[in-house]
Amino acid sequence: MTMRIERRHLLTLIHELSSPLADVRASASDRIQDWMGTFSSGDGRLLSEILALAASCEQDRGSLETQLHALSELDAADKIGDADLSLLKSIPAERLHVEHTDYMEDLASYLEAGRDDSPR
C-alpha cells in the first residue's frame, strides 16, 4: 500500500511553488519528483495546474527547468489526468532554452487542440 502525502505537506508544497524565491520554487518542484508515489490522481492534477501556472510566470531559467521536469515526471506517472496545462503555451519563446525543449515536447499533447483524443 502506498502512503499518501499528508494534506499539510501538500499545502506547504503548493505554498513553496509560489514563493518569491527562485531556489524555494525549484526545491519544491524537485520534491514533487521525489514524492511522486505519494500523490493521488487528484493531487497530481492540482500540482500539474499549479506548476503550469508557475512556469507561465517563471523568470528564473533553472526554476523553469525544474517546473517543466516535474510536469514531465507527473505525466510519466500518469498523474496529470485532465489538468489544464494550456498556460504553458504562453511562455515566451525567448524564455525557453535548450534544456526546456525536451520537457515541452513531452507535454505537447496537453497543449494541442482536442488533446483528449491525442496519444500520450
mmCIF file of C-alpha atoms in Angstrom:
data_model
loop_
_atom_site.group_PDB
_atom_site.id
_atom_site.type_symbol
_atom_site.label_atom_id
_atom_site.label_comp_id
_atom_site.label_asym_id
_atom_site.label_seq_id
_atom_site.Cartn_x
_atom_site.Cartn_y
_atom_site.Cartn_z
ATOM 1 C CA MET A 1 0.000 0.000 0.000
ATOM 2 C CA THR A 2 1.349 3.393 -0.998
ATOM 3 C CA MET A 3 1.458 6.088 1.632
ATOM 4 C CA ARG A 4 -0.388 9.277 0.649
ATOM 5 C CA ILE A 5 1.023 12.720 1.220
ATOM 6 C CA GLU A 6 -0.369 14.474 4.274
ATOM 7 C CA ARG A 7 -2.574 17.463 3.434
ATOM 8 C CA ARG A 8 -0.355 19.832 5.414
ATOM 9 C CA HIS A 9 2.694 18.740 3.382
ATOM 10 C CA LEU A 10 0.761 19.198 0.140
ATOM 11 C CA LEU A 11 -0.269 22.685 1.244
ATOM 12 C CA THR A 12 3.335 23.549 2.150
ATOM 13 C CA LEU A 13 4.469 22.306 -1.249
ATOM 14 C CA ILE A 14 1.864 24.461 -3.004
ATOM 15 C CA HIS A 15 2.942 27.475 -0.942
ATOM 16 C CA GLU A 16 6.589 26.914 -1.858
ATOM 17 C CA LEU A 17 5.757 26.625 -5.584
ATOM 18 C CA SER A 18 4.575 30.238 -5.405
ATOM 19 C CA SER A 19 7.474 31.534 -3.304
ATOM 20 C CA PRO A 20 9.134 34.792 -4.362
ATOM 21 C CA LEU A 21 12.487 32.958 -4.048
ATOM 22 C CA ALA A 22 13.630 31.013 -7.112
ATOM 23 C CA ASP A 23 15.573 28.452 -5.090
ATOM 24 C CA VAL A 24 12.487 27.659 -2.981
ATOM 25 C CA ARG A 25 10.353 27.218 -6.119
ATOM 26 C CA ALA A 26 12.999 24.939 -7.661
ATOM 27 C CA SER A 27 13.314 22.897 -4.461
ATOM 28 C CA ALA A 28 9.537 22.414 -4.302
ATOM 29 C CA SER A 29 9.498 21.249 -7.927
ATOM 30 C CA ASP A 30 12.304 18.796 -7.189
ATOM 31 C CA ARG A 31 10.384 17.476 -4.169
ATOM 32 C CA ILE A 32 7.376 16.754 -6.392
ATOM 33 C CA GLN A 33 9.583 14.368 -8.334
ATOM 34 C CA ASP A 34 10.874 12.783 -5.125
ATOM 35 C CA TRP A 35 7.396 12.349 -3.640
ATOM 36 C CA MET A 36 5.661 11.170 -6.844
ATOM 37 C CA GLY A 37 4.484 7.920 -5.294
ATOM 38 C CA THR A 38 2.593 9.736 -2.534
ATOM 39 C CA PHE A 39 0.286 11.710 -4.841
ATOM 40 C CA SER A 40 -3.240 10.651 -5.679
ATOM 41 C CA SER A 41 -4.552 11.399 -9.155
ATOM 42 C CA GLY A 42 -6.325 14.449 -7.701
ATOM 43 C CA ASP A 43 -3.103 15.672 -6.107
ATOM 44 C CA GLY A 44 -1.362 15.194 -9.447
ATOM 45 C CA ARG A 45 -3.959 17.229 -11.349
ATOM 46 C CA LEU A 46 -3.796 20.002 -8.764
ATOM 47 C CA LEU A 47 0.004 20.133 -8.775
ATOM 48 C CA SER A 48 0.081 19.990 -12.579
ATOM 49 C CA GLU A 49 -2.124 23.046 -12.928
ATOM 50 C CA ILE A 50 -0.144 24.936 -10.286
ATOM 51 C CA LEU A 51 3.137 24.018 -11.995
ATOM 52 C CA ALA A 52 1.770 25.165 -15.373
ATOM 53 C CA LEU A 53 0.719 28.475 -13.814
ATOM 54 C CA ALA A 54 4.102 28.877 -12.104
ATOM 55 C CA ALA A 55 6.007 28.008 -15.290
ATOM 56 C CA SER A 56 3.974 30.502 -17.303
ATOM 57 C CA CYS A 57 5.173 33.278 -14.962
ATOM 58 C CA GLU A 58 8.668 31.960 -14.219
ATOM 59 C CA GLN A 59 11.576 34.307 -14.899
ATOM 60 C CA ASP A 60 14.342 32.120 -13.472
ATOM 61 C CA ARG A 61 15.791 29.728 -16.051
ATOM 62 C CA GLY A 62 16.684 26.997 -13.548
ATOM 63 C CA SER A 63 13.334 27.121 -11.782
ATOM 64 C CA LEU A 64 11.545 26.874 -15.120
ATOM 65 C CA GLU A 65 13.539 23.746 -15.889
ATOM 66 C CA THR A 66 12.606 22.106 -12.576
ATOM 67 C CA GLN A 67 8.932 23.017 -13.030
ATOM 68 C CA LEU A 68 8.827 21.534 -16.533
ATOM 69 C CA HIS A 69 10.752 18.468 -15.340
ATOM 70 C CA ALA A 70 8.244 17.939 -12.527
ATOM 71 C CA LEU A 71 5.391 18.190 -15.045
ATOM 72 C CA SER A 72 7.120 15.674 -17.281
ATOM 73 C CA GLU A 73 7.501 13.291 -14.336
ATOM 74 C CA LEU A 74 3.832 13.750 -13.379
ATOM 75 C CA ASP A 75 2.988 12.850 -16.972
ATOM 76 C CA ALA A 76 5.217 9.757 -16.900
ATOM 77 C CA ALA A 77 3.474 8.660 -13.680
ATOM 78 C CA ASP A 78 0.007 9.237 -15.224
ATOM 79 C CA LYS A 79 -0.804 11.855 -12.584
ATOM 80 C CA ILE A 80 -1.746 14.809 -14.837
ATOM 81 C CA GLY A 81 -5.132 13.427 -15.846
ATOM 82 C CA ASP A 82 -7.358 16.108 -17.326
ATOM 83 C CA ALA A 83 -5.412 19.028 -15.817
ATOM 84 C CA ASP A 84 -5.382 22.177 -17.951
ATOM 85 C CA LEU A 85 -1.774 22.913 -18.926
ATOM 86 C CA SER A 86 -2.677 25.446 -21.606
ATOM 87 C CA LEU A 87 -0.854 28.213 -19.715
ATOM 88 C CA LEU A 88 2.399 26.624 -20.885
ATOM 89 C CA LYS A 89 1.597 27.954 -24.362
ATOM 90 C CA SER A 90 2.002 31.493 -23.015
ATOM 91 C CA ILE A 91 5.692 31.039 -22.147
ATOM 92 C CA PRO A 92 7.552 33.387 -24.492
ATOM 93 C CA ALA A 93 9.959 31.658 -26.874
ATOM 94 C CA GLU A 94 12.858 33.749 -25.583
ATOM 95 C CA ARG A 95 12.425 32.174 -22.118
ATOM 96 C CA LEU A 96 12.575 28.627 -23.491
ATOM 97 C CA HIS A 97 16.139 27.360 -23.794
ATOM 98 C CA VAL A 98 17.669 24.107 -24.952
ATOM 99 C CA GLU A 99 17.216 22.467 -21.533
ATOM 100 C CA HIS A 100 13.464 23.156 -21.701
ATOM 101 C CA THR A 101 12.868 21.738 -25.180
ATOM 102 C CA ASP A 102 12.508 18.043 -24.308
ATOM 103 C CA TYR A 103 10.089 18.807 -21.493
ATOM 104 C CA MET A 104 7.912 20.990 -23.717
ATOM 105 C CA GLU A 105 7.928 18.218 -26.345
ATOM 106 C CA ASP A 106 6.921 15.681 -23.666
ATOM 107 C CA LEU A 107 3.965 17.898 -22.736
ATOM 108 C CA ALA A 108 2.948 18.862 -26.294
ATOM 109 C CA SER A 109 -0.060 16.551 -26.339
ATOM 110 C CA TYR A 110 -1.574 18.560 -23.477
ATOM 111 C CA LEU A 111 -1.230 21.768 -25.470
ATOM 112 C CA GLU A 112 -2.843 20.598 -28.719
ATOM 113 C CA ALA A 113 -6.445 21.338 -29.609
ATOM 114 C CA GLY A 114 -8.616 18.330 -28.829
ATOM 115 C CA ARG A 115 -5.897 16.833 -26.619
ATOM 116 C CA ASP A 116 -8.354 14.313 -25.161
ATOM 117 C CA ASP A 117 -8.021 12.439 -28.466
ATOM 118 C CA SER A 118 -4.240 12.819 -28.542
ATOM 119 C CA PRO A 119 -1.992 9.882 -27.692
ATOM 120 C CA ARG A 120 0.171 10.374 -24.631
#
